[in-house]
Short mmCIF file of C-alpha atoms in Angstrom, two decimals:
data_model
loop_
_atom_site.label_atom_id
_atom_site.label_comp_id
_atom_site.label_asym_id
_atom_site.label_seq_id
_atom_site.Cartn_x
_atom_site.Cartn_y
_atom_site.Cartn_z
CA UNK C 23 120.10 65.99 85.55
CA UNK C 24 117.29 68.29 86.67
CA UNK C 25 114.18 68.05 84.52
CA UNK C 26 113.68 71.12 82.34
CA UNK C 27 110.32 72.86 82.66
CA UNK C 28 108.72 75.40 80.36
CA UNK C 29 107.59 78.82 81.58
CA UNK C 30 104.55 80.55 80.07
CA UNK C 31 103.40 84.13 80.79
CA UNK C 32 99.69 84.54 81.52
CA UNK C 33 98.43 88.08 80.91
CA UNK C 34 95.27 89.65 82.33
CA UNK C 35 94.16 93.24 81.68
CA UNK C 36 93.52 95.76 84.47
CA UNK C 37 93.00 99.42 83.57
CA UNK C 38 96.22 100.86 82.18
CA UNK C 39 98.19 97.86 83.45
CA UNK C 40 98.72 94.37 82.15
CA UNK C 41 98.87 91.90 85.02
CA UNK C 42 101.44 89.17 84.54
CA UNK C 43 101.37 85.74 86.09
CA UNK C 44 103.60 82.84 85.06
CA UNK C 45 102.84 79.16 84.61
CA UNK C 46 105.57 76.70 85.55
CA UNK C 47 104.75 73.55 83.60
CA UNK C 48 106.08 71.11 86.19
CA UNK C 49 104.70 67.69 87.24
CA UNK C 50 102.96 69.63 90.00
CA UNK C 51 102.14 72.79 88.00
CA UNK C 52 102.61 76.19 89.61
CA UNK C 53 101.37 79.70 88.94
CA UNK C 54 103.48 82.63 90.13
CA UNK C 55 101.29 85.58 91.14
CA UNK C 56 97.57 85.75 90.51
CA UNK C 57 96.54 89.20 89.27
CA UNK C 58 93.19 90.40 90.62
CA UNK C 59 89.88 88.69 91.36
CA UNK C 60 88.87 88.34 87.72
CA UNK C 61 92.27 87.16 86.44
CA UNK C 62 92.07 83.40 87.09
CA UNK C 63 88.77 82.86 85.26
CA UNK C 64 89.15 85.51 82.56
CA UNK C 65 92.89 85.39 81.87
CA UNK C 66 94.55 82.27 83.24
CA UNK C 67 91.98 79.56 82.49
CA UNK C 68 91.67 80.30 78.75
CA UNK C 69 95.43 80.82 78.40
CA UNK C 70 96.11 77.45 80.02
CA UNK C 71 93.47 75.79 77.89
CA UNK C 72 95.25 77.11 74.80
CA UNK C 73 98.42 75.41 76.09
CA UNK C 74 96.56 72.13 76.57
CA UNK C 75 96.63 72.53 80.37
CA UNK C 76 93.84 72.81 82.92
CA UNK C 77 93.62 75.33 85.71
CA UNK C 78 92.16 72.59 87.91
CA UNK C 79 95.52 70.82 87.81
CA UNK C 80 97.55 73.72 89.28
CA UNK C 81 99.07 72.55 92.57
CA UNK C 82 101.14 75.54 93.67
CA UNK C 83 100.28 79.24 93.92
CA UNK C 84 103.51 81.16 94.53
CA UNK C 85 103.08 84.79 95.56
CA UNK C 86 106.07 87.10 95.12
CA UNK C 87 104.66 89.79 97.43
CA UNK C 88 101.50 91.16 98.98
CA UNK C 89 100.22 93.88 96.62
CA UNK C 90 96.66 93.51 95.35
CA UNK C 91 97.60 93.13 91.68
CA UNK C 92 99.71 90.09 92.58
CA UNK C 93 97.59 88.32 95.20
CA UNK C 94 94.09 89.63 94.44
CA UNK C 95 93.24 86.51 92.46
CA UNK C 96 94.75 84.00 94.91
CA UNK C 97 91.52 82.93 96.57
CA UNK C 98 89.70 82.66 93.23
CA UNK C 99 92.52 80.59 91.74
CA UNK C 100 92.63 78.36 94.82
CA UNK C 101 88.89 77.78 94.44
CA UNK C 102 89.32 76.84 90.76
CA UNK C 103 91.88 74.19 91.74
CA UNK C 104 89.32 72.60 94.03
CA UNK C 105 91.21 74.10 96.97
CA UNK C 106 94.01 71.62 96.30
CA UNK C 107 96.76 74.10 95.40
CA UNK C 108 99.22 75.14 98.10
CA UNK C 109 99.34 78.93 98.55
CA UNK C 110 102.80 80.28 99.42
CA UNK C 111 103.75 83.76 100.66
CA UNK C 112 106.49 85.31 102.80
CA UNK C 113 105.57 85.69 106.44
CA UNK C 114 106.14 89.46 106.36
CA UNK C 115 103.48 89.97 103.64
CA UNK C 116 101.03 87.32 104.83
CA UNK C 117 98.72 89.88 106.47
CA UNK C 118 97.95 91.20 102.98
CA UNK C 119 96.57 87.77 102.02
CA UNK C 120 94.67 87.33 105.26
CA UNK C 121 93.02 90.75 105.37
CA UNK C 122 91.75 93.34 102.91
CA UNK C 123 92.06 95.91 105.70
CA UNK C 124 95.84 95.39 105.77
CA UNK C 125 96.03 97.04 102.33
CA UNK C 126 94.17 100.08 103.60
CA UNK C 127 96.42 100.33 106.65
CA UNK C 128 99.50 100.15 104.41
CA UNK C 129 98.13 103.09 102.41
CA UNK C 130 97.31 105.16 105.51
CA UNK C 131 100.71 104.71 107.14
CA UNK C 132 102.63 105.51 103.96
CA UNK C 133 101.73 107.48 100.86
CA UNK C 134 98.41 108.79 102.23
CA UNK C 135 100.41 111.25 104.33
CA UNK C 136 101.36 113.10 101.13
CA UNK C 137 98.32 112.61 98.90
CA UNK C 138 95.89 114.57 101.13
CA UNK C 139 92.88 112.83 99.62
CA UNK C 140 89.91 112.96 102.01
CA UNK C 141 88.35 110.02 100.18
CA UNK C 142 91.57 108.01 100.06
CA UNK C 143 90.64 105.51 102.75
CA UNK C 144 87.23 104.89 101.19
CA UNK C 145 88.79 104.45 97.74
CA UNK C 146 91.32 101.95 99.05
CA UNK C 147 88.61 100.03 100.87
CA UNK C 148 86.48 99.89 97.73
CA UNK C 149 89.43 98.78 95.61
CA UNK C 150 90.28 95.97 98.00
CA UNK C 151 86.70 94.76 98.06
CA UNK C 152 86.53 94.84 94.26
CA UNK C 153 89.81 93.23 93.25
CA UNK C 154 90.77 90.92 96.12
CA UNK C 155 88.82 87.72 95.55
CA UNK C 156 88.88 86.61 99.16
CA UNK C 157 90.74 86.66 102.45
CA UNK C 158 92.55 83.43 103.23
CA UNK C 159 95.19 81.75 105.32
CA UNK C 160 98.29 80.73 103.32
CA UNK C 161 99.16 77.06 103.17
CA UNK C 162 102.86 77.71 103.60
CA UNK C 163 104.71 80.68 105.07
CA UNK C 164 108.28 81.19 103.87
CA UNK C 165 111.14 83.40 105.02
CA UNK C 166 113.76 82.55 102.39
CA UNK C 167 115.98 79.50 102.27
CA UNK C 168 113.22 76.97 101.60
CA UNK C 169 113.12 74.51 98.69
CA UNK C 170 109.75 73.53 97.23
CA UNK C 171 109.29 70.29 95.29
CA UNK C 172 107.10 70.61 92.19
CA UNK C 173 107.17 66.87 91.50
CA UNK C 174 109.69 64.69 89.72
CA UNK C 175 113.06 66.30 90.28
CA UNK C 176 111.77 69.87 89.76
CA UNK C 177 112.51 72.14 92.69
CA UNK C 178 112.08 75.84 93.32
CA UNK C 179 114.22 77.66 95.87
CA UNK C 180 112.90 80.65 97.79
CA UNK C 181 115.02 83.77 98.38
CA UNK C 182 114.04 86.78 100.49
CA UNK C 183 114.52 90.01 98.51
CA UNK C 184 112.86 92.72 100.65
CA UNK C 185 112.60 96.31 99.56
CA UNK C 186 109.58 96.71 97.31
CA UNK C 187 107.67 95.19 100.22
CA UNK C 188 108.99 93.64 103.43
CA UNK C 189 108.05 90.15 102.25
CA UNK C 190 109.13 90.24 98.61
CA UNK C 191 110.68 86.96 97.47
CA UNK C 192 112.36 85.47 94.43
CA UNK C 193 111.40 81.99 93.27
CA UNK C 194 114.22 80.25 91.39
CA UNK C 195 113.67 77.16 89.24
CA UNK C 196 116.72 75.19 90.26
CA UNK C 197 119.00 73.94 87.54
CA UNK C 198 117.80 76.37 84.87
CA UNK C 199 118.02 79.55 86.97
CA UNK C 200 114.70 80.99 85.83
CA UNK C 201 113.92 83.64 88.45
CA UNK C 202 110.57 85.22 89.30
CA UNK C 203 110.81 88.48 91.25
CA UNK C 204 107.42 90.19 90.93
CA UNK C 205 108.11 93.91 91.38
CA UNK C 206 111.45 93.65 93.17
CA UNK C 207 113.45 95.01 90.19
CA UNK C 208 111.92 98.38 89.39
CA UNK C 209 114.48 99.85 86.95
CA UNK C 210 112.92 103.30 86.17
CA UNK C 211 109.42 102.29 87.22
CA UNK C 212 106.40 101.31 85.17
CA UNK C 213 103.55 103.58 84.07
CA UNK C 214 104.29 106.22 86.73
CA UNK C 215 107.90 106.62 85.66
CA UNK C 216 109.40 106.24 89.14
CA UNK C 217 110.62 103.15 91.00
CA UNK C 218 108.53 102.11 93.98
CA UNK C 219 110.01 100.53 97.10
CA UNK C 220 109.27 100.81 100.81
CA UNK C 221 112.73 100.07 102.21
CA UNK C 222 115.66 101.67 100.37
CA UNK C 223 118.36 99.71 102.21
CA UNK C 224 116.57 96.42 101.62
CA UNK C 225 115.89 97.27 97.98
CA UNK C 226 119.54 97.98 97.22
CA UNK C 227 120.78 94.91 99.09
CA UNK C 228 118.28 92.72 97.23
CA UNK C 229 119.34 94.06 93.84
CA UNK C 230 122.97 93.35 94.70
CA UNK C 231 122.04 89.85 95.88
CA UNK C 232 120.25 89.12 92.62
CA UNK C 233 123.20 90.46 90.61
CA UNK C 234 126.03 88.87 92.58
CA UNK C 235 124.58 85.68 94.08
CA UNK C 236 121.59 84.45 92.06
CA UNK C 237 122.74 85.75 88.65
CA UNK C 238 119.50 84.87 86.78
CA UNK C 239 119.65 83.23 83.38
CA UNK C 240 116.12 84.46 82.78
CA UNK C 241 114.29 87.03 84.91
CA UNK C 242 110.51 87.28 84.99
CA UNK C 243 109.07 90.67 86.02
CA UNK C 244 105.65 91.63 87.30
CA UNK C 245 105.25 94.50 84.82
CA UNK C 246 107.15 95.85 81.78
CA UNK C 247 109.47 98.16 83.70
CA UNK C 248 111.15 100.95 81.78
CA UNK C 249 114.62 102.01 80.79
CA UNK C 250 115.92 105.54 81.28
CA UNK C 251 114.62 106.56 77.84
CA UNK C 252 111.11 105.32 78.71
CA UNK C 253 111.13 102.25 76.48
CA UNK C 254 109.87 99.17 78.32
CA UNK C 255 111.65 95.94 78.95
CA UNK C 256 109.53 92.90 78.35
CA UNK C 257 108.56 90.77 81.33
CA UNK C 258 110.95 87.97 80.25
CA UNK C 259 114.58 89.15 80.36
CA UNK C 260 117.57 87.21 79.09
CA UNK C 261 120.91 87.19 80.89
CA UNK C 262 122.24 90.33 79.20
CA UNK C 263 119.02 92.25 79.86
CA UNK C 264 119.06 91.04 83.46
CA UNK C 265 122.50 92.53 84.07
CA UNK C 266 121.46 95.77 82.41
CA UNK C 267 118.18 96.06 84.35
CA UNK C 268 119.81 95.32 87.69
CA UNK C 269 122.59 97.85 87.11
CA UNK C 270 120.13 100.52 85.95
CA UNK C 271 118.05 99.86 89.06
CA UNK C 272 121.11 100.21 91.30
CA UNK C 273 122.31 103.37 89.55
CA UNK C 274 118.93 105.05 89.88
CA UNK C 275 118.59 104.06 93.54
CA UNK C 276 121.98 105.67 94.19
CA UNK C 277 120.82 108.91 92.54
CA UNK C 278 117.56 108.98 94.48
CA UNK C 279 119.36 108.20 97.73
CA UNK C 280 121.86 111.00 97.21
CA UNK C 281 119.19 113.59 96.39
CA UNK C 282 116.81 112.48 99.15
CA UNK C 283 119.38 112.38 101.92
CA UNK C 284 120.92 115.76 101.03
CA UNK C 285 117.43 117.25 101.02
CA UNK C 286 116.44 115.59 104.30
CA UNK C 287 119.52 117.06 105.99
CA UNK C 288 117.83 120.48 105.69
CA UNK C 289 114.46 119.26 106.97
CA UNK C 290 111.38 118.67 104.84
CA UNK C 291 109.57 121.71 103.47
CA UNK C 292 105.86 121.86 102.74
CA UNK C 293 105.10 123.80 99.55
CA UNK C 294 102.25 124.19 97.08
CA UNK C 295 103.96 121.75 94.73
CA UNK C 296 102.16 118.50 93.91
CA UNK C 297 105.47 116.83 94.88
CA UNK C 298 105.51 118.39 98.36
CA UNK C 299 107.32 117.87 100.66
CA UNK C 300 109.84 116.34 98.24
CA UNK C 301 109.66 118.91 95.44
CA UNK C 302 113.41 119.54 95.44
CA UNK C 303 114.07 115.83 94.95
CA UNK C 304 111.67 115.69 92.01
CA UNK C 305 113.33 118.76 90.47
CA UNK C 306 116.83 117.35 90.86
CA UNK C 307 115.86 114.00 89.38
CA UNK C 308 113.84 115.55 86.56
CA UNK C 309 110.70 113.70 87.62
CA UNK C 310 107.66 115.39 86.07
CA UNK C 311 104.97 112.67 86.08
CA UNK C 312 101.83 112.80 88.23
CA UNK C 313 102.95 111.64 91.70
CA UNK C 314 99.35 111.24 92.90
CA UNK C 315 98.48 108.59 90.34
CA UNK C 316 98.08 105.31 92.21
CA UNK C 317 100.04 103.40 93.31
CA UNK C 318 102.05 106.64 93.83
CA UNK C 319 105.56 105.16 93.80
CA UNK C 320 107.19 108.60 94.14
CA UNK C 321 105.67 109.13 97.58
CA UNK C 322 106.05 105.50 98.64
CA UNK C 323 109.76 105.59 97.86
CA UNK C 324 110.51 109.02 99.31
CA UNK C 325 108.59 108.09 102.44
CA UNK C 326 110.97 105.15 102.74
CA UNK C 327 114.00 107.44 102.65
CA UNK C 328 112.39 109.86 105.13
CA UNK C 329 111.63 107.01 107.53
CA UNK C 330 115.16 105.65 107.18
CA UNK C 331 116.67 109.11 107.75
CA UNK C 332 114.52 109.72 110.84
CA UNK C 333 115.56 106.37 112.33
CA UNK C 334 119.23 107.11 111.69
CA UNK C 335 118.86 110.50 113.37
CA UNK C 336 117.18 108.95 116.42
CA UNK C 337 119.94 106.37 116.69
CA UNK C 338 122.65 109.04 116.51
CA UNK C 339 120.89 111.17 119.13
CA UNK C 340 120.53 108.14 121.38
CA UNK C 341 124.22 107.33 121.04
CA UNK C 342 125.24 110.82 122.23
CA UNK C 343 123.16 110.74 125.42
#
């Protein structure tokens, strides 16, 4: 029988967000996601000490994806382990661990097109310098399908769940089906009130894969994502909450997809609205939060649909030539 391991959330503050990492209390202990530069020393170390554990003994650093609030503390945590921990990330998001500049480039090629902030690049550069503890090469690149041994008979399987980012992954503690997904299950979004994902097709397929294939017994989220009425889930969901959150996420994606694609059929329209050029989508969905508030999931997500629609149009035009 597979050895049962306990899971402990480790919370670090960051502005209006709480940053959530998780400690897998295995023979070779693991931490899933690392918050920002200050999180390992200020949040994780004292929390582990309270559990009777030492941060120096962590042997695995498992990154669910490449955003700064999930990998910003990776280098600092690796240093605190005496550089003994193995750092794991999906190949598609590895550039975000290797380079602070990759985060700026992601901003410029996506949501920056709609935010029209002349200081945006400088702000992103400053944020990366402040909250990413260091650039580093991962120990292990994954693509999904791997099994990691955490000592004894404790194993963690890796599953690719792209959508939120190209390299988003789920880590599953085998035998007890505890599943860590970072930000891959957005429900109705977090503080900004809108789900954020770069690739709509990948996001939907990943939600269906989690629902139909993995079927988590417990699901661990990167933030307290919200229901339709605005009340937050916790970051530890039981099986019933998992089914509810996945279905809500799928239902909302379907609504956004329908509104976005009908609107894109007519061509995007620049207006004076803060939601431009997707004001009609915001109106139809009843979205009235500030879309410019970073990380601007409204524009990230709608940019994903616009990119997908443009590619489909190019393919159709190419097929008729």
